[in-house]
Amino acid sequence: MSTGTRPDWHGRTHRLELADQTLREWEATVLAADPEQGIVLDRGAFYPGGGGQPPDHGVLLWGGVQTRIVGARKADDLWLVPDPADPLPPVGTAVRGALDDERRTALMRTHSGLHLLSGVVFRDFAALVTGGNMEPLEARMDFNLPEVPEGFKERVAAACAAEITADRAITTTTLPRDEAFAGYPDLIRTATNLLPPDLEVVRIVDIQGLDTQADAGTHVASTRQIGRIEVVKVENKGKGFRRLRVRISEPA
């Protein structure tokens, strides 16, 4: 069975974080360990990065030893990148994985905040996303907005605050590709469809009543958990393209 029909797998690794985004610790077995390639686990909750969201950090604990995980890369397998100063657990070793909770939670809040932001700008200004990037609690998002309406920054900030106060549920589901696009005609909120053409099953992130998008990242459970979205700056990045820089903070 190809991983295209198993959206919670990458190569030999069962991706636990896609089903349970609150998971922070788990047991696993090492399937591969190479000084150049990294480490492959049979199951793990490290988000490997993608869609603008950086990879998780954390540790593997085994035999009284700690191996720090500082990144990940996706090939045929999902390879965890260990700190070069730390030892590699041998193949077959039983390990306990643990995420850097502060980093993961910050990235979840930030990613959900960007979905809320894109939902607001699409609803209120009919603009699609042309690019974006995030780090913990700060991000940018670009839109194909020909002109900046009067009071745009303040209107976006107020609309985002209202959606956070509404405490809308954020849920994830998976559907066969054809069924997903038939049921959600606005599933792609980017100006360019970035879904691989061979992707058979689509993971959908839904902010109830506001935004529905194809997405593989990690998210909080409701808009209130995002905190507060501060629209720091609106930049002109060329004809028809506007960049919003945002910061995620605790509620005022």
Short mmCIF file of C-alpha atoms in Angstrom, two decimals:
data_model
loop_
_atom_site.label_atom_id
_atom_site.label_comp_id
_atom_site.label_asym_id
_atom_site.label_seq_id
_atom_site.Cartn_x
_atom_site.Cartn_y
_atom_site.Cartn_z
CA MET A 1 0.00 0.00 0.00
CA SER A 2 1.44 3.40 -0.96
CA THR A 3 1.77 6.23 1.52
CA GLY A 4 -0.56 8.19 -0.78
CA THR A 5 -3.41 6.12 0.65
CA ARG A 6 -1.97 6.27 4.18
CA PRO A 7 -1.76 9.97 5.04
CA ASP A 8 -0.59 9.24 8.58
CA TRP A 9 2.55 7.46 7.35
CA HIS A 10 5.77 8.64 5.75
CA GLY A 11 7.90 5.77 4.52
CA ARG A 12 8.24 3.36 7.43
CA THR A 13 7.22 5.87 10.09
CA HIS A 14 3.70 6.05 11.51
CA ARG A 15 3.15 9.78 12.05
CA LEU A 16 1.36 9.98 15.39
CA GLU A 17 1.13 13.78 15.43
CA LEU A 18 -1.41 13.86 12.61
CA ALA A 19 -3.99 11.98 14.69
CA ASP A 20 -3.12 13.47 18.10
CA GLN A 21 -1.60 16.93 18.06
CA THR A 22 -1.46 17.00 21.89
CA LEU A 23 0.92 14.01 22.02
CA ARG A 24 4.32 14.94 23.45
CA GLU A 25 5.87 11.59 24.52
CA TRP A 26 5.73 8.08 23.03
CA GLU A 27 7.60 4.80 22.72
CA ALA A 28 9.28 3.76 19.45
CA THR A 29 11.87 1.48 17.89
CA VAL A 30 14.84 2.63 15.79
CA LEU A 31 14.64 1.29 12.23
CA ALA A 32 17.69 3.07 10.83
CA ALA A 33 20.57 5.09 12.26
CA ASP A 34 23.21 6.65 10.07
CA PRO A 35 25.70 9.44 10.87
CA GLU A 36 24.99 11.12 7.52
CA GLN A 37 21.28 10.40 7.04
CA GLY A 38 19.93 10.53 10.59
CA ILE A 39 17.45 8.34 12.46
CA VAL A 40 14.25 6.59 11.31
CA LEU A 41 11.66 5.48 13.87
CA ASP A 42 8.78 3.06 13.41
CA ARG A 43 6.47 5.65 14.99
CA GLY A 44 6.92 9.25 15.98
CA ALA A 45 5.29 12.60 16.68
CA PHE A 46 8.00 14.90 15.31
CA TYR A 47 6.39 17.15 12.70
CA PRO A 48 9.00 17.05 9.91
CA GLY A 49 8.30 20.52 8.54
CA GLY A 50 6.38 21.61 5.48
CA GLY A 51 3.87 24.19 4.29
CA GLY A 52 5.93 26.92 5.93
CA GLN A 53 5.89 25.25 9.36
CA PRO A 54 9.38 24.41 10.70
CA PRO A 55 10.15 20.94 12.10
CA ASP A 56 9.81 20.01 15.75
CA HIS A 57 12.73 19.67 18.14
CA GLY A 58 13.02 17.24 21.01
CA VAL A 59 14.92 14.25 22.35
CA LEU A 60 15.20 10.47 22.13
CA LEU A 61 15.90 8.75 25.46
CA TRP A 62 17.48 5.28 25.46
CA GLY A 63 19.61 3.29 27.88
CA GLY A 64 20.24 6.29 30.09
CA VAL A 65 21.42 8.30 27.05
CA GLN A 66 19.83 11.39 25.45
CA THR A 67 19.98 12.15 21.73
CA ARG A 68 18.75 15.63 20.86
CA ILE A 69 16.68 15.98 17.67
CA VAL A 70 17.25 19.34 15.98
CA GLY A 71 15.39 18.87 12.70
CA ALA A 72 14.02 16.44 10.15
CA ARG A 73 14.09 15.83 6.44
CA LYS A 74 11.71 13.98 4.16
CA ALA A 75 12.93 11.49 1.57
CA ASP A 76 11.59 7.98 1.01
CA ASP A 77 11.74 7.80 4.80
CA LEU A 78 11.27 10.45 7.45
CA TRP A 79 14.78 11.06 8.78
CA LEU A 80 15.22 12.76 12.16
CA VAL A 81 18.31 14.96 12.37
CA PRO A 82 20.27 14.40 15.61
CA ASP A 83 22.56 16.93 17.22
CA PRO A 84 26.02 16.00 15.84
CA ALA A 85 27.46 16.03 19.37
CA ASP A 86 25.10 13.27 20.56
CA PRO A 87 25.34 9.49 20.09
CA LEU A 88 23.13 7.54 17.67
CA PRO A 89 20.89 4.81 19.09
CA PRO A 90 21.63 1.50 17.30
CA VAL A 91 19.05 -0.09 14.99
CA GLY A 92 16.54 -2.07 17.05
CA THR A 93 16.88 0.14 20.13
CA ALA A 94 13.70 0.92 22.06
CA VAL A 95 13.56 4.68 22.62
CA ARG A 96 11.25 7.18 24.24
CA GLY A 97 10.59 10.24 22.12
CA ALA A 98 9.73 13.60 23.67
CA LEU A 99 8.98 16.88 21.93
CA ASP A 100 10.07 20.35 22.95
CA ASP A 101 6.60 21.26 24.17
CA GLU A 102 7.13 25.03 24.23
CA ARG A 103 8.31 25.10 20.61
CA ARG A 104 5.58 22.75 19.31
CA THR A 105 2.79 24.61 21.12
CA ALA A 106 4.06 27.96 19.85
CA LEU A 107 4.16 26.62 16.28
CA MET A 108 0.65 25.19 16.60
CA ARG A 109 -0.67 28.55 17.79
CA THR A 110 1.17 30.33 14.99
CA HIS A 111 -0.01 27.94 12.27
CA SER A 112 -3.62 28.14 13.39
CA GLY A 113 -3.27 31.92 13.54
CA LEU A 114 -2.17 32.00 9.90
CA HIS A 115 -5.16 29.89 8.86
CA LEU A 116 -7.43 32.30 10.72
CA LEU A 117 -5.68 35.26 9.07
CA SER A 118 -6.00 33.80 5.57
CA GLY A 119 -9.65 32.96 6.24
CA VAL A 120 -10.40 36.54 7.30
CA VAL A 121 -8.57 38.10 4.33
CA PHE A 122 -10.25 35.70 1.87
CA ARG A 123 -13.71 36.35 3.36
CA ASP A 124 -13.42 40.12 3.72
CA PHE A 125 -11.13 41.04 0.80
CA ALA A 126 -11.32 38.03 -1.60
CA ALA A 127 -7.52 37.74 -1.62
CA LEU A 128 -5.61 34.44 -1.95
CA VAL A 129 -2.33 33.53 -0.28
CA THR A 130 0.80 33.74 -2.46
CA GLY A 131 3.38 32.80 0.15
CA GLY A 132 4.20 32.62 3.81
CA ASN A 133 6.62 31.54 6.48
CA MET A 134 6.58 31.10 10.23
CA GLU A 135 8.75 30.76 13.28
CA PRO A 136 7.43 30.25 16.81
CA LEU A 137 4.96 33.08 17.53
CA GLU A 138 5.84 35.23 14.50
CA ALA A 139 5.09 34.89 10.81
CA ARG A 140 4.46 36.55 7.48
CA MET A 141 1.76 35.90 4.91
CA ASP A 142 1.57 37.29 1.38
CA PHE A 143 -1.68 37.97 -0.51
CA ASN A 144 -2.60 38.81 -4.11
CA LEU A 145 -4.28 42.07 -3.10
CA PRO A 146 -4.11 44.69 -5.91
CA GLU A 147 -4.83 47.65 -3.66
CA VAL A 148 -4.69 48.17 0.08
CA PRO A 149 -8.15 49.28 1.25
CA GLU A 150 -8.39 52.15 3.69
CA GLY A 151 -7.88 50.97 7.25
CA PHE A 152 -6.82 47.51 6.03
CA LYS A 153 -4.38 46.76 8.87
CA GLU A 154 -6.84 47.79 11.56
CA ARG A 155 -9.78 45.98 9.93
CA VAL A 156 -7.81 42.75 9.63
CA ALA A 157 -6.63 42.95 13.24
CA ALA A 158 -10.17 43.60 14.51
CA ALA A 159 -11.62 40.75 12.44
CA CYS A 160 -8.96 38.34 13.71
CA ALA A 161 -9.65 39.39 17.30
CA ALA A 162 -13.37 38.77 16.81
CA GLU A 163 -12.75 35.27 15.42
CA ILE A 164 -10.47 34.42 18.34
CA THR A 165 -13.11 35.61 20.81
CA ALA A 166 -15.69 33.47 19.00
CA ASP A 167 -13.67 30.41 20.10
CA ARG A 168 -14.31 28.50 16.88
CA ALA A 169 -13.41 24.81 16.91
CA ILE A 170 -10.44 23.74 14.76
CA THR A 171 -10.71 20.16 13.52
CA THR A 172 -8.89 17.89 11.07
CA THR A 173 -10.29 15.20 8.76
CA THR A 174 -9.01 13.18 5.81
CA LEU A 175 -10.91 12.50 2.59
CA PRO A 176 -10.15 10.94 -0.79
CA ARG A 177 -8.91 13.67 -3.12
CA ASP A 178 -11.93 13.73 -5.45
CA GLU A 179 -14.38 13.74 -2.55
CA ALA A 180 -12.48 16.53 -0.80
CA PHE A 181 -12.55 18.86 -3.80
CA ALA A 182 -16.18 18.01 -4.58
CA GLY A 183 -17.26 18.89 -1.05
CA TYR A 184 -14.99 21.91 -0.58
CA PRO A 185 -14.63 23.96 -3.77
CA ASP A 186 -12.52 26.60 -1.98
CA LEU A 187 -10.21 24.04 -0.36
CA ILE A 188 -7.09 25.64 -1.86
CA ARG A 189 -6.58 29.14 -0.47
CA THR A 190 -3.28 29.72 -2.24
CA ALA A 191 -3.02 31.38 -5.64
CA THR A 192 -1.14 28.28 -6.86
CA ASN A 193 -2.35 24.77 -6.04
CA LEU A 194 0.60 23.24 -4.18
CA LEU A 195 -0.92 19.79 -3.59
CA PRO A 196 1.16 17.05 -5.26
CA PRO A 197 -0.81 15.62 -8.22
CA ASP A 198 -0.30 12.06 -6.94
CA LEU A 199 -1.70 12.80 -3.48
CA GLU A 200 -4.63 10.41 -3.11
CA VAL A 201 -5.89 11.40 0.34
CA VAL A 202 -6.23 15.02 1.48
CA ARG A 203 -5.98 16.17 5.10
CA ILE A 204 -8.36 19.05 5.77
CA VAL A 205 -8.11 21.61 8.55
CA ASP A 206 -11.40 23.35 9.33
CA ILE A 207 -11.95 26.46 11.43
CA GLN A 208 -15.66 26.05 12.01
CA GLY A 209 -17.65 28.63 10.10
CA LEU A 210 -14.62 30.54 8.83
CA ASP A 211 -11.99 28.59 6.90
CA THR A 212 -11.41 25.17 5.36
CA GLN A 213 -8.05 24.31 3.80
CA ALA A 214 -5.95 21.37 2.70
CA ASP A 215 -3.09 21.26 5.19
CA ALA A 216 -0.70 18.77 6.80
CA GLY A 217 0.52 20.83 9.76
CA THR A 218 -0.26 20.88 13.47
CA HIS A 219 -2.92 23.08 15.07
CA VAL A 220 -4.54 24.04 18.34
CA ALA A 221 -8.10 22.89 19.07
CA SER A 222 -9.87 26.27 18.95
CA THR A 223 -9.29 29.85 17.88
CA ARG A 224 -9.19 31.08 21.47
CA GLN A 225 -6.11 28.92 22.06
CA ILE A 226 -4.22 30.96 19.45
CA GLY A 227 -4.02 33.89 21.87
CA ARG A 228 -3.85 37.27 20.13
CA ILE A 229 -2.82 38.09 16.55
CA GLU A 230 -0.99 41.39 16.26
CA VAL A 231 -0.73 42.72 12.72
CA VAL A 232 2.72 44.28 13.01
CA LYS A 233 3.16 45.62 9.49
CA VAL A 234 1.68 45.66 5.98
CA GLU A 235 4.30 45.76 3.20
CA ASN A 236 4.07 46.31 -0.55
CA LYS A 237 6.03 43.48 -2.21
CA GLY A 238 5.36 44.45 -5.81
CA LYS A 239 2.39 44.91 -8.09
CA GLY A 240 -0.66 43.28 -6.54
CA PHE A 241 1.22 41.59 -3.68
CA ARG A 242 0.95 42.60 -0.02
CA ARG A 243 2.78 41.08 2.92
CA LEU A 244 1.32 40.99 6.41
CA ARG A 245 3.73 40.46 9.27
CA VAL A 246 2.08 39.16 12.42
CA ARG A 247 3.01 38.28 15.97
CA ILE A 248 1.18 35.83 18.21
CA SER A 249 0.94 36.82 21.85
CA GLU A 250 -1.06 36.05 24.95
CA PRO A 251 -4.54 37.60 25.20
CA ALA A 252 -4.54 41.26 26.25
#
